Amino acid sequence: MTEAARDLKIESTALQIRKIGNSVGVILPKELLARLNLKEGDKFYPVEQPDGSLRLSPFNPKHARTMEIARKIMHEYRDTFAALAK
């Protein structure tokens, strides 16, 4: 199956909210799990897009932003951290 055909198949798949015990959930097709590189028990995050749509991502955007800030601080104070590490 070509990538374009696979994309079309995934895009045309409707997901349904179902009752699971006392909660509700969405069953994700195997193709979508494979594309997101997810398996049972993994976490993924819905990210709202400017156009109102949702993007599903295995990466937590808040964590990524926090790590970006931490890297900037560590770079800015690298001499201080090096001195403290001695």
PDB file of N, CA and C in Angstrom, residues 31-81:
ATOM      1  N   GLU A  31      -3.556   0.885  12.210  1.00  0.00           N
ATOM      2  CA  GLU A  31      -2.773   1.714  11.298  1.00  0.00           C
ATOM      3  C   GLU A  31      -2.413   3.056  11.938  1.00  0.00           C
ATOM      4  N   LEU A  32      -3.366   3.630  12.661  1.00  0.00           N
ATOM      5  CA  LEU A  32      -3.120   4.911  13.317  1.00  0.00           C
ATOM      6  C   LEU A  32      -2.120   4.741  14.455  1.00  0.00           C
ATOM      7  N   LEU A  33      -2.254   3.664  15.233  1.00  0.00           N
ATOM      8  CA  LEU A  33      -1.298   3.398  16.309  1.00  0.00           C
ATOM      9  C   LEU A  33       0.113   3.232  15.744  1.00  0.00           C
ATOM     10  N   ALA A  34       0.213   2.511  14.636  1.00  0.00           N
ATOM     11  CA  ALA A  34       1.524   2.309  14.020  1.00  0.00           C
ATOM     12  C   ALA A  34       2.098   3.632  13.528  1.00  0.00           C
ATOM     13  N   ARG A  35       1.258   4.450  12.934  1.00  0.00           N
ATOM     14  CA  ARG A  35       1.718   5.737  12.413  1.00  0.00           C
ATOM     15  C   ARG A  35       2.194   6.657  13.537  1.00  0.00           C
ATOM     16  N   LEU A  36       1.528   6.615  14.672  1.00  0.00           N
ATOM     17  CA  LEU A  36       1.921   7.431  15.825  1.00  0.00           C
ATOM     18  C   LEU A  36       2.999   6.759  16.669  1.00  0.00           C
ATOM     19  N   ASN A  37       3.369   5.536  16.294  1.00  0.00           N
ATOM     20  CA  ASN A  37       4.351   4.756  17.042  1.00  0.00           C
ATOM     21  C   ASN A  37       3.906   4.566  18.491  1.00  0.00           C
ATOM     22  N   LEU A  38       2.649   4.181  18.672  1.00  0.00           N
ATOM     23  CA  LEU A  38       2.072   3.976  19.994  1.00  0.00           C
ATOM     24  C   LEU A  38       1.675   2.522  20.185  1.00  0.00           C
ATOM     25  N   LYS A  39       1.664   2.095  21.443  1.00  0.00           N
ATOM     26  CA  LYS A  39       1.154   0.770  21.786  1.00  0.00           C
ATOM     27  C   LYS A  39       0.290   0.916  23.030  1.00  0.00           C
ATOM     28  N   GLU A  40      -0.391  -0.154  23.390  1.00  0.00           N
ATOM     29  CA  GLU A  40      -1.289  -0.105  24.541  1.00  0.00           C
ATOM     30  C   GLU A  40      -0.544   0.396  25.777  1.00  0.00           C
ATOM     31  N   GLY A  41      -1.154   1.333  26.477  1.00  0.00           N
ATOM     32  CA  GLY A  41      -0.563   1.894  27.687  1.00  0.00           C
ATOM     33  C   GLY A  41       0.237   3.168  27.468  1.00  0.00           C
ATOM     34  N   ASP A  42       0.615   3.453  26.218  1.00  0.00           N
ATOM     35  CA  ASP A  42       1.348   4.688  25.928  1.00  0.00           C
ATOM     36  C   ASP A  42       0.418   5.886  26.073  1.00  0.00           C
ATOM     37  N   LYS A  43       1.008   7.041  26.299  1.00  0.00           N
ATOM     38  CA  LYS A  43       0.229   8.278  26.374  1.00  0.00           C
ATOM     39  C   LYS A  43       0.434   9.075  25.102  1.00  0.00           C
ATOM     40  N   PHE A  44      -0.604   9.788  24.700  1.00  0.00           N
ATOM     41  CA  PHE A  44      -0.484  10.737  23.612  1.00  0.00           C
ATOM     42  C   PHE A  44      -1.321  11.952  23.974  1.00  0.00           C
ATOM     43  N   TYR A  45      -1.055  13.039  23.308  1.00  0.00           N
ATOM     44  CA  TYR A  45      -1.633  14.311  23.711  1.00  0.00           C
ATOM     45  C   TYR A  45      -2.391  14.951  22.559  1.00  0.00           C
ATOM     46  N   PRO A  46      -3.612  15.404  22.831  1.00  0.00           N
ATOM     47  CA  PRO A  46      -4.320  16.177  21.806  1.00  0.00           C
ATOM     48  C   PRO A  46      -3.810  17.615  21.842  1.00  0.00           C
ATOM     49  N   VAL A  47      -3.445  18.142  20.687  1.00  0.00           N
ATOM     50  CA  VAL A  47      -2.942  19.511  20.585  1.00  0.00           C
ATOM     51  C   VAL A  47      -3.900  20.272  19.683  1.00  0.00           C
ATOM     52  N   GLU A  48      -4.564  21.282  20.247  1.00  0.00           N
ATOM     53  CA  GLU A  48      -5.516  22.070  19.456  1.00  0.00           C
ATOM     54  C   GLU A  48      -4.752  22.960  18.484  1.00  0.00           C
ATOM     55  N   GLN A  49      -5.192  22.954  17.240  1.00  0.00           N
ATOM     56  CA  GLN A  49      -4.564  23.729  16.186  1.00  0.00           C
ATOM     57  C   GLN A  49      -5.295  25.064  16.009  1.00  0.00           C
ATOM     58  N   PRO A  50      -4.654  26.054  15.423  1.00  0.00           N
ATOM     59  CA  PRO A  50      -5.286  27.367  15.231  1.00  0.00           C
ATOM     60  C   PRO A  50      -6.605  27.302  14.455  1.00  0.00           C
ATOM     61  N   ASP A  51      -6.741  26.314  13.565  1.00  0.00           N
ATOM     62  CA  ASP A  51      -7.973  26.214  12.781  1.00  0.00           C
ATOM     63  C   ASP A  51      -9.087  25.463  13.512  1.00  0.00           C
ATOM     64  N   GLY A  52      -8.855  25.096  14.784  1.00  0.00           N
ATOM     65  CA  GLY A  52      -9.865  24.415  15.585  1.00  0.00           C
ATOM     66  C   GLY A  52      -9.779  22.903  15.535  1.00  0.00           C
ATOM     67  N   SER A  53      -8.919  22.350  14.679  1.00  0.00           N
ATOM     68  CA  SER A  53      -8.765  20.901  14.599  1.00  0.00           C
ATOM     69  C   SER A  53      -7.855  20.426  15.728  1.00  0.00           C
ATOM     70  N   LEU A  54      -7.779  19.118  15.899  1.00  0.00           N
ATOM     71  CA  LEU A  54      -6.901  18.531  16.906  1.00  0.00           C
ATOM     72  C   LEU A  54      -5.823  17.715  16.222  1.00  0.00           C
ATOM     73  N   ARG A  55      -4.633  17.771  16.771  1.00  0.00           N
ATOM     74  CA  ARG A  55      -3.530  16.945  16.308  1.00  0.00           C
ATOM     75  C   ARG A  55      -3.186  16.017  17.457  1.00  0.00           C
ATOM     76  N   LEU A  56      -3.051  14.720  17.180  1.00  0.00           N
ATOM     77  CA  LEU A  56      -2.649  13.758  18.193  1.00  0.00           C
ATOM     78  C   LEU A  56      -1.148  13.570  18.101  1.00  0.00           C
ATOM     79  N   SER A  57      -0.478  13.686  19.226  1.00  0.00           N
ATOM     80  CA  SER A  57       0.972  13.596  19.224  1.00  0.00           C
ATOM     81  C   SER A  57       1.438  12.780  20.427  1.00  0.00           C
ATOM     82  N   PRO A  58       2.435  11.913  20.234  1.00  0.00           N
ATOM     83  CA  PRO A  58       2.984  11.183  21.371  1.00  0.00           C
ATOM     84  C   PRO A  58       3.887  12.068  22.244  1.00  0.00           C
ATOM     85  N   PHE A  59       4.120  13.292  21.810  1.00  0.00           N
ATOM     86  CA  PHE A  59       4.990  14.206  22.539  1.00  0.00           C
ATOM     87  C   PHE A  59       4.168  15.258  23.257  1.00  0.00           C
ATOM     88  N   ASN A  60       4.479  15.478  24.520  1.00  0.00           N
ATOM     89  CA  ASN A  60       3.781  16.460  25.332  1.00  0.00           C
ATOM     90  C   ASN A  60       4.345  17.844  25.005  1.00  0.00           C
ATOM     91  N   PRO A  61       3.541  18.716  24.385  1.00  0.00           N
ATOM     92  CA  PRO A  61       4.068  20.029  24.009  1.00  0.00           C
ATOM     93  C   PRO A  61       4.476  20.870  25.216  1.00  0.00           C
ATOM     94  N   LYS A  62       3.806  20.720  26.361  1.00  0.00           N
ATOM     95  CA  LYS A  62       4.203  21.480  27.556  1.00  0.00           C
ATOM     96  C   LYS A  62       5.563  21.016  28.058  1.00  0.00           C
ATOM     97  N   HIS A  63       5.796  19.709  28.018  1.00  0.00           N
ATOM     98  CA  HIS A  63       7.090  19.177  28.445  1.00  0.00           C
ATOM     99  C   HIS A  63       8.193  19.655  27.492  1.00  0.00           C
ATOM    100  N   ALA A  64       7.903  19.634  26.195  1.00  0.00           N
ATOM    101  CA  ALA A  64       8.888  20.088  25.212  1.00  0.00           C
ATOM    102  C   ALA A  64       9.249  21.551  25.445  1.00  0.00           C
ATOM    103  N   ARG A  65       8.272  22.385  25.746  1.00  0.00           N
ATOM    104  CA  ARG A  65       8.531  23.813  26.013  1.00  0.00           C
ATOM    105  C   ARG A  65       9.349  23.976  27.298  1.00  0.00           C
ATOM    106  N   THR A  66       9.029  23.195  28.312  1.00  0.00           N
ATOM    107  CA  THR A  66       9.777  23.243  29.566  1.00  0.00           C
ATOM    108  C   THR A  66      11.237  22.853  29.340  1.00  0.00           C
ATOM    109  N   MET A  67      11.455  21.809  28.545  1.00  0.00           N
ATOM    110  CA  MET A  67      12.821  21.376  28.255  1.00  0.00           C
ATOM    111  C   MET A  67      13.583  22.435  27.447  1.00  0.00           C
ATOM    112  N   GLU A  68      12.904  23.115  26.552  1.00  0.00           N
ATOM    113  CA  GLU A  68      13.528  24.181  25.777  1.00  0.00           C
ATOM    114  C   GLU A  68      14.008  25.297  26.701  1.00  0.00           C
ATOM    115  N   ILE A  69      13.179  25.686  27.663  1.00  0.00           N
ATOM    116  CA  ILE A  69      13.550  26.721  28.627  1.00  0.00           C
ATOM    117  C   ILE A  69      14.729  26.254  29.472  1.00  0.00           C
ATOM    118  N   ALA A  70      14.689  24.992  29.923  1.00  0.00           N
ATOM    119  CA  ALA A  70      15.777  24.447  30.742  1.00  0.00           C
ATOM    120  C   ALA A  70      17.091  24.443  29.968  1.00  0.00           C
ATOM    121  N   ARG A  71      17.053  24.063  28.688  1.00  0.00           N
ATOM    122  CA  ARG A  71      18.274  24.054  27.876  1.00  0.00           C
ATOM    123  C   ARG A  71      18.855  25.457  27.735  1.00  0.00           C
ATOM    124  N   LYS A  72      17.995  26.461  27.561  1.00  0.00           N
ATOM    125  CA  LYS A  72      18.481  27.842  27.449  1.00  0.00           C
ATOM    126  C   LYS A  72      19.149  28.284  28.745  1.00  0.00           C
ATOM    127  N   ILE A  73      18.534  27.964  29.867  1.00  0.00           N
ATOM    128  CA  ILE A  73      19.101  28.340  31.169  1.00  0.00           C
ATOM    129  C   ILE A  73      20.432  27.628  31.386  1.00  0.00           C
ATOM    130  N   MET A  74      20.476  26.330  31.071  1.00  0.00           N
ATOM    131  CA  MET A  74      21.713  25.574  31.266  1.00  0.00           C
ATOM    132  C   MET A  74      22.827  26.115  30.371  1.00  0.00           C
ATOM    133  N   HIS A  75      22.481  26.542  29.170  1.00  0.00           N
ATOM    134  CA  HIS A  75      23.483  27.109  28.271  1.00  0.00           C
ATOM    135  C   HIS A  75      23.963  28.463  28.788  1.00  0.00           C
ATOM    136  N   GLU A  76      23.026  29.276  29.236  1.00  0.00           N
ATOM    137  CA  GLU A  76      23.367  30.616  29.726  1.00  0.00           C
ATOM    138  C   GLU A  76      24.268  30.553  30.955  1.00  0.00           C
ATOM    139  N   TYR A  77      24.020  29.591  31.826  1.00  0.00           N
ATOM    140  CA  TYR A  77      24.777  29.477  33.073  1.00  0.00           C
ATOM    141  C   TYR A  77      25.727  28.280  33.064  1.00  0.00           C
ATOM    142  N   ARG A  78      26.216  27.890  31.878  1.00  0.00           N
ATOM    143  CA  ARG A  78      27.063  26.699  31.779  1.00  0.00           C
ATOM    144  C   ARG A  78      28.349  26.823  32.606  1.00  0.00           C
ATOM    145  N   ASP A  79      28.934  28.004  32.662  1.00  0.00           N
ATOM    146  CA  ASP A  79      30.152  28.191  33.452  1.00  0.00           C
ATOM    147  C   ASP A  79      29.871  28.000  34.943  1.00  0.00           C
ATOM    148  N   THR A  80      28.755  28.534  35.398  1.00  0.00           N
ATOM    149  CA  THR A  80      28.370  28.381  36.806  1.00  0.00           C
ATOM    150  C   THR A  80      28.130  26.909  37.147  1.00  0.00           C
ATOM    151  N   PHE A  81      27.404  26.199  36.257  1.00  0.00           N
ATOM    152  CA  PHE A  81      27.142  24.783  36.499  1.00  0.00           C
ATOM    153  C   PHE A  81      28.441  23.973  36.480  1.00  0.00           C
TER     154      PHE A  81
END
